[in-house]
Short mmCIF file of C-alpha atoms and ligand atoms in Angstrom, two decimals:
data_model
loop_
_atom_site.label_atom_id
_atom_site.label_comp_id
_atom_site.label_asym_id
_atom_site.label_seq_id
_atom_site.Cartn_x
_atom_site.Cartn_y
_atom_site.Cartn_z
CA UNK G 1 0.00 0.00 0.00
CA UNK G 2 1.23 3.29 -0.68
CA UNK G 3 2.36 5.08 2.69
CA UNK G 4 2.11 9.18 2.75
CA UNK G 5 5.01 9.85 4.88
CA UNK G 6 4.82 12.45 7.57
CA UNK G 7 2.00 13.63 4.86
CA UNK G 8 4.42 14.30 2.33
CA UNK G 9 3.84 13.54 -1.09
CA UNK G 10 7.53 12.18 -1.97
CA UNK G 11 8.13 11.43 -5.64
CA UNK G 12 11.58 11.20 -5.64
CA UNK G 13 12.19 7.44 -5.20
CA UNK G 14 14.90 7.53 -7.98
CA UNK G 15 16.81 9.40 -5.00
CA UNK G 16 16.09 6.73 -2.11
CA UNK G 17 13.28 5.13 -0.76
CA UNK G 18 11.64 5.42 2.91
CA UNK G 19 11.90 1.95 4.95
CA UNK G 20 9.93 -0.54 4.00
CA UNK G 21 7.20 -1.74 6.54
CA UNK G 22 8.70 -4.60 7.15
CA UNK G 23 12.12 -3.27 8.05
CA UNK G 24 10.43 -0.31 9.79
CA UNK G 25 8.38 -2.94 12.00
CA UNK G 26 11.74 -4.61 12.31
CA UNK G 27 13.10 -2.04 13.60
CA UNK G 28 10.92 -0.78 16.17
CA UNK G 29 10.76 -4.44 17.78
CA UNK G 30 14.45 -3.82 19.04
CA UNK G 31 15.17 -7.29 18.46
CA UNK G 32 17.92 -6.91 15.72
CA UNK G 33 21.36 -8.55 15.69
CA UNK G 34 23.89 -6.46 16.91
CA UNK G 35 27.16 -8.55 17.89
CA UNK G 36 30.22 -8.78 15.83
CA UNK G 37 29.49 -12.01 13.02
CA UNK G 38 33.27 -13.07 14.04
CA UNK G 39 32.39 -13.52 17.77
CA UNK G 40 31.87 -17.70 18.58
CA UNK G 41 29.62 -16.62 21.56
CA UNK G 42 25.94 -17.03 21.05
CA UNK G 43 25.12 -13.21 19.65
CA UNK G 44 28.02 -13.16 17.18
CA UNK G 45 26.74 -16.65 15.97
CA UNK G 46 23.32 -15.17 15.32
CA UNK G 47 24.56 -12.14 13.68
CA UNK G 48 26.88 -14.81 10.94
CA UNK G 49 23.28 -16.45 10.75
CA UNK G 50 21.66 -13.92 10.04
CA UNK G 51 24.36 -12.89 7.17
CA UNK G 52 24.49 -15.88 5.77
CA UNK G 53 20.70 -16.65 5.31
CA UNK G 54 20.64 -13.24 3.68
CA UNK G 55 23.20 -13.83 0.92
CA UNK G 56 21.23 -16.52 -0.06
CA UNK G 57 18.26 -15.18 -0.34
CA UNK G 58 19.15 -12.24 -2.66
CA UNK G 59 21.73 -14.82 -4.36
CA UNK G 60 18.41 -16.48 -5.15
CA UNK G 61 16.20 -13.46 -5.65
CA UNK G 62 18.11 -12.36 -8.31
CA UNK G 63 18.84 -15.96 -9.67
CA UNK G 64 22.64 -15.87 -9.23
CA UNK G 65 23.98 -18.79 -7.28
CA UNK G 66 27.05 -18.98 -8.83
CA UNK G 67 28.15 -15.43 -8.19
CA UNK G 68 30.03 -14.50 -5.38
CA UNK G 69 28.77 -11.64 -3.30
CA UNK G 70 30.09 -8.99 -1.03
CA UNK G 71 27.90 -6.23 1.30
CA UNK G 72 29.41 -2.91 1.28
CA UNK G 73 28.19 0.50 2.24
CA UNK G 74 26.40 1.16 -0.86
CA UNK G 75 26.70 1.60 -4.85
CA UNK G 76 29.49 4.45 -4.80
CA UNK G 77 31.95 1.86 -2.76
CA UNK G 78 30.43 -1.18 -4.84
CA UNK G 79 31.72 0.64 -8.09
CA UNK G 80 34.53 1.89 -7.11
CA UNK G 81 35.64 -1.42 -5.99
CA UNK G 82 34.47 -3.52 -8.75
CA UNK G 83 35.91 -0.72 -11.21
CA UNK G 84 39.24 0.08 -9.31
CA UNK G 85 39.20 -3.20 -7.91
CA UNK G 86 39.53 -5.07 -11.85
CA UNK G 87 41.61 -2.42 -12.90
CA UNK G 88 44.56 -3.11 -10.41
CA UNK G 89 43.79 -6.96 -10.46
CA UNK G 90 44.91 -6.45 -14.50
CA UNK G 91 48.12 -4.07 -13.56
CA UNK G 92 49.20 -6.90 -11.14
CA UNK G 93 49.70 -9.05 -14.28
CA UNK G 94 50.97 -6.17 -16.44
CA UNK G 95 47.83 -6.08 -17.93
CA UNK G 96 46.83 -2.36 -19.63
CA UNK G 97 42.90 -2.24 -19.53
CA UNK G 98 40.28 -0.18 -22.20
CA UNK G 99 37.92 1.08 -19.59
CA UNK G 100 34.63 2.16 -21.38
CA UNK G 101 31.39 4.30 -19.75
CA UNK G 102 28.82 6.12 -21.51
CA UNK G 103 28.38 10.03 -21.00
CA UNK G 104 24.75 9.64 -19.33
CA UNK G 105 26.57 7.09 -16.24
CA UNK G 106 26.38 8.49 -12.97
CA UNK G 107 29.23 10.20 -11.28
CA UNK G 108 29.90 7.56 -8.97
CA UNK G 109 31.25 5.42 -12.59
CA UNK G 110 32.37 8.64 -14.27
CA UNK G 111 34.66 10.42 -11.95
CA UNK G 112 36.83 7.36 -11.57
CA UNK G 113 37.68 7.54 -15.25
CA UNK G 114 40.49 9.91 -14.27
CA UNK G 115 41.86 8.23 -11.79
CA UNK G 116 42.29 4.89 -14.35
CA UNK G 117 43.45 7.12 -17.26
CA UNK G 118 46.66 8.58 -14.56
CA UNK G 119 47.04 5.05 -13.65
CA UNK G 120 47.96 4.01 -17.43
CA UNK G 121 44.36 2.67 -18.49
CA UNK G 122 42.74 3.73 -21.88
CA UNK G 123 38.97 5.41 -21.14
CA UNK G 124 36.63 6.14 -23.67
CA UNK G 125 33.22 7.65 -23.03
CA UNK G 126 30.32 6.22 -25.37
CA UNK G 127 27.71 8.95 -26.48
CA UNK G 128 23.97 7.85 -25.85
CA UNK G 129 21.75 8.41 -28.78
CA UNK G 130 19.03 11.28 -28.78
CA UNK G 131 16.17 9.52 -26.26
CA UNK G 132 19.06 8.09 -24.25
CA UNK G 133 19.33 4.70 -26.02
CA UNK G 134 22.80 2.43 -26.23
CA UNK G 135 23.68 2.38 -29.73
CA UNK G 136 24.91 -1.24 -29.49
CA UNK G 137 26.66 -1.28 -33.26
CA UNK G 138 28.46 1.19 -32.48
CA UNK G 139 29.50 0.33 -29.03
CA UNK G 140 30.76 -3.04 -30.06
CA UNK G 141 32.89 -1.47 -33.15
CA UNK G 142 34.46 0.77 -30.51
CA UNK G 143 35.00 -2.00 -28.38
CA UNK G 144 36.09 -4.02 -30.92
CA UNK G 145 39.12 -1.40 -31.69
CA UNK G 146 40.73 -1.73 -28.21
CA UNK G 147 44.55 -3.09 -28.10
CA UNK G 148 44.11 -3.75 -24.32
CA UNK G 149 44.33 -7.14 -23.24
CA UNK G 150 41.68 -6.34 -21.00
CA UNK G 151 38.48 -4.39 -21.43
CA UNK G 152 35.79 -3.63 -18.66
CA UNK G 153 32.89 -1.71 -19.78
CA UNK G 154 30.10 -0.04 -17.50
CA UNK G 155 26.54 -0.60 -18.74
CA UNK G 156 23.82 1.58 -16.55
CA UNK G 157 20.78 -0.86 -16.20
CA UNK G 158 18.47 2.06 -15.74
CA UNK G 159 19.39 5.46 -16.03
CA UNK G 160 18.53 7.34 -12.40
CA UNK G 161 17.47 10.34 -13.93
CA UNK G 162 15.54 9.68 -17.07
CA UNK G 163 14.55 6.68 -16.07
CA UNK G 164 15.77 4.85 -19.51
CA UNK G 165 16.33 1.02 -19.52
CA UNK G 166 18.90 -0.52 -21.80
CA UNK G 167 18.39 -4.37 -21.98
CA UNK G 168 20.32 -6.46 -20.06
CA UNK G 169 20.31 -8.40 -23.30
CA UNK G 170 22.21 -5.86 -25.03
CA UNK G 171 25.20 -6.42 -22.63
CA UNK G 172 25.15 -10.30 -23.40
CA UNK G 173 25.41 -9.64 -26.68
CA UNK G 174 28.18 -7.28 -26.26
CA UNK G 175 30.11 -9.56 -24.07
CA UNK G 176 29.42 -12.36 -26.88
CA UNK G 177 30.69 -10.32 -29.70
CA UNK G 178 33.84 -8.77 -27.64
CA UNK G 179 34.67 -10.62 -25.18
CA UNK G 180 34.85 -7.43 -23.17
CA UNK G 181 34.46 -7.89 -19.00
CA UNK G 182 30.94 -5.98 -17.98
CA UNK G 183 30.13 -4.04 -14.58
CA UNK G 184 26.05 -3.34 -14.57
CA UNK G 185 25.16 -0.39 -12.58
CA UNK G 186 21.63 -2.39 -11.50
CA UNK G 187 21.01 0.69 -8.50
CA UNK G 188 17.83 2.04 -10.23
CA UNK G 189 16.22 -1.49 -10.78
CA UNK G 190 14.28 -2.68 -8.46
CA UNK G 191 10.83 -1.77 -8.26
CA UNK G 192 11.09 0.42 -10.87
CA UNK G 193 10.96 -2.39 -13.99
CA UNK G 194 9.33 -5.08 -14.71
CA UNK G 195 11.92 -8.05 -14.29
CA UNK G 196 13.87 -6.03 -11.73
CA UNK G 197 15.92 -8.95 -10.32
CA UNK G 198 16.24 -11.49 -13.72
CA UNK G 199 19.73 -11.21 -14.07
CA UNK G 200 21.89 -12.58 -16.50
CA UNK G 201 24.92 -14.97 -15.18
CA UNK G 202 26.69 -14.31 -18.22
CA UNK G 203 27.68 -10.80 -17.07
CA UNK G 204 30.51 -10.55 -14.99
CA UNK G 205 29.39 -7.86 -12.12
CA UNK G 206 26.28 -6.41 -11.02
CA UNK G 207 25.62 -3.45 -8.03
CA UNK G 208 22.85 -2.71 -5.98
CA UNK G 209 22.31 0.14 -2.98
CA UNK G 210 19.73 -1.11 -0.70
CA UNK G 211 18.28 2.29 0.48
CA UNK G 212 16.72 2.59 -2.95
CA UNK G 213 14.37 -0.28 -2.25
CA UNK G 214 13.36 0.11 1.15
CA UNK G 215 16.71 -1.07 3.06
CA UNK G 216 18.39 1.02 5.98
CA UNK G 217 21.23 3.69 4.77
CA UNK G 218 24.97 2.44 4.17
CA UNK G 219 24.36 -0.79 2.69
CA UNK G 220 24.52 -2.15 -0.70
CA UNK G 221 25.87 -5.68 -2.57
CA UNK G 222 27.61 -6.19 -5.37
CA UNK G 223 27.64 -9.53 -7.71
CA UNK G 224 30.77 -10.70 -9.10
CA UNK G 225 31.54 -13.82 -11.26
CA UNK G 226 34.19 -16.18 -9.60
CA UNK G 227 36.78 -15.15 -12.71
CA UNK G 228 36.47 -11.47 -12.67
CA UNK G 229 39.43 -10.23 -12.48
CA UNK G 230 39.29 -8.28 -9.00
CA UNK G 231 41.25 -7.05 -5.98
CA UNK G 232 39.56 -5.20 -3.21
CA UNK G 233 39.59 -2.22 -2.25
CA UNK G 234 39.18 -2.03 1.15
CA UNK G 235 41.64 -4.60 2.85
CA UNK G 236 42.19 -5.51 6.55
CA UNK G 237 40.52 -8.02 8.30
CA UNK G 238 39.57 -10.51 6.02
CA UNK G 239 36.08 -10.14 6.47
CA UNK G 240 33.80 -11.50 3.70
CA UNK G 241 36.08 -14.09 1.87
CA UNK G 242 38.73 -11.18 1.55
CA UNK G 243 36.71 -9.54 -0.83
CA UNK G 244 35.66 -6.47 1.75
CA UNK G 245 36.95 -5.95 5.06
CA UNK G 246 35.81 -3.94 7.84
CA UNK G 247 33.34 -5.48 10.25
CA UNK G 248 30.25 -6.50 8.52
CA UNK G 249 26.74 -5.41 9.15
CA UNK G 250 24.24 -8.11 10.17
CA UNK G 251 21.82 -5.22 11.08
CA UNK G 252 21.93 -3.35 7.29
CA UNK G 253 21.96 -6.69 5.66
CA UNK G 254 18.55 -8.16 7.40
CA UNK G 255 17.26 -5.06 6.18
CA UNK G 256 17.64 -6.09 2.64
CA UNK G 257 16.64 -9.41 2.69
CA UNK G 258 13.65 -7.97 4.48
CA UNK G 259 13.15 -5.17 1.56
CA UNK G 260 13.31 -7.55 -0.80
CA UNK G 261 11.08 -10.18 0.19
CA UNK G 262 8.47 -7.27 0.34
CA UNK G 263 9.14 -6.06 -2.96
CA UNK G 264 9.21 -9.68 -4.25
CA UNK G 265 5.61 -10.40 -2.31
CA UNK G 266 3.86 -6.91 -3.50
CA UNK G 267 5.07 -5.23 -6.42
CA UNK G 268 2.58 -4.57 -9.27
CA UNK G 269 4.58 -3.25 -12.27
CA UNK G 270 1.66 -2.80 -14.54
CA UNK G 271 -0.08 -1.05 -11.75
CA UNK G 272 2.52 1.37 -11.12
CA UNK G 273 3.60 1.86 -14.51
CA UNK G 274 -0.12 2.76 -15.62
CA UNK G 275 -0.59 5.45 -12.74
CA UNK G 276 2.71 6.68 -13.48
CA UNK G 277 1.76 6.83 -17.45
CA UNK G 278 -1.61 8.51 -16.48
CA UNK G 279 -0.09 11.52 -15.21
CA UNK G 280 2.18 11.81 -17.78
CA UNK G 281 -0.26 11.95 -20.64
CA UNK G 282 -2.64 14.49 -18.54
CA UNK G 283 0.64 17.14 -17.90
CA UNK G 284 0.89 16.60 -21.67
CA UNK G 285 -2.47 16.48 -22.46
CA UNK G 286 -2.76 20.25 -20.38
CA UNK G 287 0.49 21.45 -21.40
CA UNK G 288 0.58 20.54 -24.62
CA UNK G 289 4.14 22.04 -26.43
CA UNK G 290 5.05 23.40 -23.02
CA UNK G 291 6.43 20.61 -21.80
CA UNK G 292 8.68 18.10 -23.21
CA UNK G 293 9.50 14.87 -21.51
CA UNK G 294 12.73 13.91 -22.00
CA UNK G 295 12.91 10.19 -23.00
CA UNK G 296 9.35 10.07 -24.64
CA UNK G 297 11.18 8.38 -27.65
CA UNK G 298 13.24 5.89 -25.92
CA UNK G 299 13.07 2.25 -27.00
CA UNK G 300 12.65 0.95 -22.98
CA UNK G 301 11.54 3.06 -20.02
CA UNK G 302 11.05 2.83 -16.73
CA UNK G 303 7.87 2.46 -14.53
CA UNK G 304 8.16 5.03 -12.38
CA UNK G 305 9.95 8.01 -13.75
CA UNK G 306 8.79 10.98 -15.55
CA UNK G 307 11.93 13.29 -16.78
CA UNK G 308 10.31 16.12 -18.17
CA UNK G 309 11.67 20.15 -18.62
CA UNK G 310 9.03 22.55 -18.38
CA UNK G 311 9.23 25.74 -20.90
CA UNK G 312 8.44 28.91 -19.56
CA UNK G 313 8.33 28.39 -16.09
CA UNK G 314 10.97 30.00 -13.18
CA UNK G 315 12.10 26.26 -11.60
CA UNK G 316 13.11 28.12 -8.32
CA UNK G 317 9.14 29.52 -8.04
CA UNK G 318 8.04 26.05 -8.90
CA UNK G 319 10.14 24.03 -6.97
CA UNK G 320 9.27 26.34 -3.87
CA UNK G 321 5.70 26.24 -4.67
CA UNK G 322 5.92 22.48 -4.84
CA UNK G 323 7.66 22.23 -1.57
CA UNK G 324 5.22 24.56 0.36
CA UNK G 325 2.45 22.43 -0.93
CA UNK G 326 4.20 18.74 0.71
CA UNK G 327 5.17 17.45 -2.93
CA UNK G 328 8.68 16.56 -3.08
CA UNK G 329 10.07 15.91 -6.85
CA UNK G 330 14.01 15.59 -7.65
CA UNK G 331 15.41 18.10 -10.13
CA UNK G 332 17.70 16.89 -12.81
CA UNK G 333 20.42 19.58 -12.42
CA UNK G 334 22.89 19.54 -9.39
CA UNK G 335 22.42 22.93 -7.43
CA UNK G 336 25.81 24.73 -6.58
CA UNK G 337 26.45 27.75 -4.54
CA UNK G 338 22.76 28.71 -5.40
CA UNK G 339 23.54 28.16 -9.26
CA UNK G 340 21.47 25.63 -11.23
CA UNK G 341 24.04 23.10 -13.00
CA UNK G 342 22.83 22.26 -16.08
CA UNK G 343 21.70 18.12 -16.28
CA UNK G 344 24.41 16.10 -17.61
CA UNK G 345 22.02 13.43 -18.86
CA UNK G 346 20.12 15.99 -20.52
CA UNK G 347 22.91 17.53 -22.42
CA UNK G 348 24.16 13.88 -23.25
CA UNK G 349 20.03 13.40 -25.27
CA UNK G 350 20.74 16.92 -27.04
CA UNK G 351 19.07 19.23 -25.10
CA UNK G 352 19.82 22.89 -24.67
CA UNK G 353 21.96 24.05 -21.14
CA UNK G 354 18.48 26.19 -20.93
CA UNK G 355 16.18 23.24 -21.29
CA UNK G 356 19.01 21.16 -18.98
CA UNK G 357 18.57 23.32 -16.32
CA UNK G 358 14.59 23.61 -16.14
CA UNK G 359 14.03 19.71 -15.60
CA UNK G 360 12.16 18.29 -13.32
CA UNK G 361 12.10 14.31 -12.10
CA UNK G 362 8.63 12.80 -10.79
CA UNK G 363 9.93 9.11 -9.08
CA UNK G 364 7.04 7.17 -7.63
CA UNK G 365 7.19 4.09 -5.09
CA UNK G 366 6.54 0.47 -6.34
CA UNK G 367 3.27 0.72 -4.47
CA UNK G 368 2.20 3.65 -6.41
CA UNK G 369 -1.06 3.62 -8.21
CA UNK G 370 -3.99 4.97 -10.32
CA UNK G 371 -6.37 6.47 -7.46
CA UNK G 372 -3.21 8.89 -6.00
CA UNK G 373 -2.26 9.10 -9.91
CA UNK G 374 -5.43 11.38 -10.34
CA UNK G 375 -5.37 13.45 -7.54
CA UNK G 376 -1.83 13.88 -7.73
CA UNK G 377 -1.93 15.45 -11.44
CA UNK G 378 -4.83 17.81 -10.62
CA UNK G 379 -2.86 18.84 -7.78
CA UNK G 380 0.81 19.28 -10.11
CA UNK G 381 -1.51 21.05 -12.80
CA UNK G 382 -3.23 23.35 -10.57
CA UNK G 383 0.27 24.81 -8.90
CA UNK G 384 2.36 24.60 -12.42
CA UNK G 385 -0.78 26.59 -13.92
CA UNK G 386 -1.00 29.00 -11.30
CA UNK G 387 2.83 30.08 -11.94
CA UNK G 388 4.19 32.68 -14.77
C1 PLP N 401 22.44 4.73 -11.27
C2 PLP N 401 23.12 5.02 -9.96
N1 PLP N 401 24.36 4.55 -9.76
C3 PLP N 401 25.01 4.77 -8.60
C4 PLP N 401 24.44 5.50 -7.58
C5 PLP N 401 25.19 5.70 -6.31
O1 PLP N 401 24.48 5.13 -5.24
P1 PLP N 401 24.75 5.53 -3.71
O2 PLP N 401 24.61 7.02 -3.64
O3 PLP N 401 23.71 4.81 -2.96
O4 PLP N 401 26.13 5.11 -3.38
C6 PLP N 401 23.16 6.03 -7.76
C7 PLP N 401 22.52 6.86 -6.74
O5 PLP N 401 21.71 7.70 -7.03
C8 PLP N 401 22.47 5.77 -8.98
O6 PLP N 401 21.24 6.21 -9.20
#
């Protein structure tokens, strides 16, 4: 059922998610592990038991059992290790990598680019084409160029922001034609597509952050096939097969298991999708060439995202208006010492740094459907009406 938090009207679930009831009941029952998983006594046993059921439940939920898996404290750390992490793997064995990313990834892929170009890796960014599609010809012939002996390539699942889904599909097939080693940035997945957790074995790594399906903050998992090349990042204790030290989190990690079972038990994707695509067509329907959403001609989309840039309209007014009324929306463009930053991903579809900065992103929750749908576009029409 669709919760109204403190009586808030938050569509921005492409930004995180409020707990799921489950792990809120959880939660407020006090009975949650808290001992250190290496401890023999009885606590630290529960707290391993508690881990371990865990991994294989979302081993299983996302139909990986061959995969190895390691918790971390969310998507930014599960990149950076799984990108950093194959990149020094390959230097160990004087291996030069081609590391490829497209220009629409999020930073946490992008900004390590640098840091593997001053390390002696090859980047190369791969343009998106005008509604945020992969051009997968042309990615393969670029792919297909690289001297490396080693090539790792990041594929975003779904994009956060416009809310575009390339194909898992599409990776297999690159992998098959290349050879290439693939990271999937799966973050914006589940809950927000159909078959959020069918995953392909084929593809070599795959990273989640729990907090964007109902999980507690700082924790994530990442998927990795037991011959990716990797080394991890953060070293120490051992913990987790070697593949992530640092004391683990039996608390964070019942959270997800406990998210995911409720997404697995109640999510509705046509019914979501349908309220989601009924709002849509009325703010087009009443705004006719005053609006534009920004992946309306993408091959796949998303669920629960609308991406759209309103023309005409101050965004600070509207954005203000919208938070005095208790709707919360994300914005596509980063704010910075009070100055709008124009949208990267709508730059990378073609769009002006005018339009890029007057974007707005509507993200509902799984349980999101057709009787809020209607009174939440009256009220969104009303308040974008009632401004110059
Ligand atoms: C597609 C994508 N990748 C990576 C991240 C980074 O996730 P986190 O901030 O949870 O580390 C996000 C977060 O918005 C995302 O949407």
């Amino acid at each position: 059922m669709e919760r109204s938090i403190n009586k808030i009207d938050y569509f921005d679930y492409n930004a995180t998610s409020p707990l799921a009831l489950t792990v809120s009941k959880w939660l407020s029952s006090g009975d949650v592990p808290f001992a250190n998983p290496a401890s023999v006594y009885r606590s630290g046993r529960y707290s391993k038991k508690i881990i371990t059921e865990a991994t294989s439940f979302i081993k299983e939920s996302f139909g990986l059992l061959g995969h190895e898996l390691f918790f971390h404290s969310g998507a930014t750390e599960g990149i950076t290790t799984s990108i950093l992490g194959f990149a020094a793997s390959c230097k160990k064995k004087d291996k030069k990598i081609d590391f490829f990313f497209s220009n629409c990834d999020h930073p946490a892929v992008s900004s390590l680019a640098p840091i593997l170009q001053n390390d002696g890796s090859s980047i190369h960014q791969y343009n998106v084409e005008r509604y945020g599609d992969v051009d997968l010809d042309e990615l393969v012939r670029r792919v297909q160029k690289s001297t490396s002996d080693k090539i790792l390539v990041n594929f975003t699942y779904v994009n956060n922001e416009s809310g575009v889904v390339w194909p898992l599909a599409l990776a297999k097939e690159l992998k098959r034609l290349t050879g290439c080693y693939i990271h999937v940035d799966a973050v914006q997945a589940p809950g927000k597509i159909k078959e959020w957790n069918r995953l392909l074995p084929e593809i070599d790594a795959y990273t989640f952050s729990a907090h964007k399906f109902g999980a507690i903050k700082g924790i994530g998992f990442t998927f990795v096939r037991k011959d990716f090349p990797f080394q991890p990042l953060l070293i120490g204790g051992g913990q987790q097969n070697g593949m992530r030290s640092g004391t683990e989190n039996p608390m964070g990690v019942h959270s997800v298991k406990l998210a995911l079972e409720e997404l697995k038990n109640d999510f509705n994707f046509e019914e979501m999708n349908s309220a989601t695509r009924y709002i849509e067509a009325e703010l087009k329907r009443e705004l006719g060439t005053n609006i534009v959403i920004a992946s309306d001609g993408s091959k796949n989309r998303n669920g629960n995202t609308i991406f759209m840039i309103l023309k005409n309209k101050k965004m600070d007014t509207l954005l203000a208006a919208l938070d005095i009324n208790g709707i919360e929306v994300g914005t596509g463009s980063a704010c910075s010492s009070g100055n709008r930053q124009p949208s990267k991903v709508l730059l990378a579809y073609g769009f002006s740094e005018e339009e890029a900065k007057s974007a707005i992103r509507l993200s509902f929750s799984p349980q999101f459907r057709m009787e809020q749908a209607k009174k939440t576009a009256e009220k969104l029409l009303k308040l974008i009406k009632s401004l110059s």
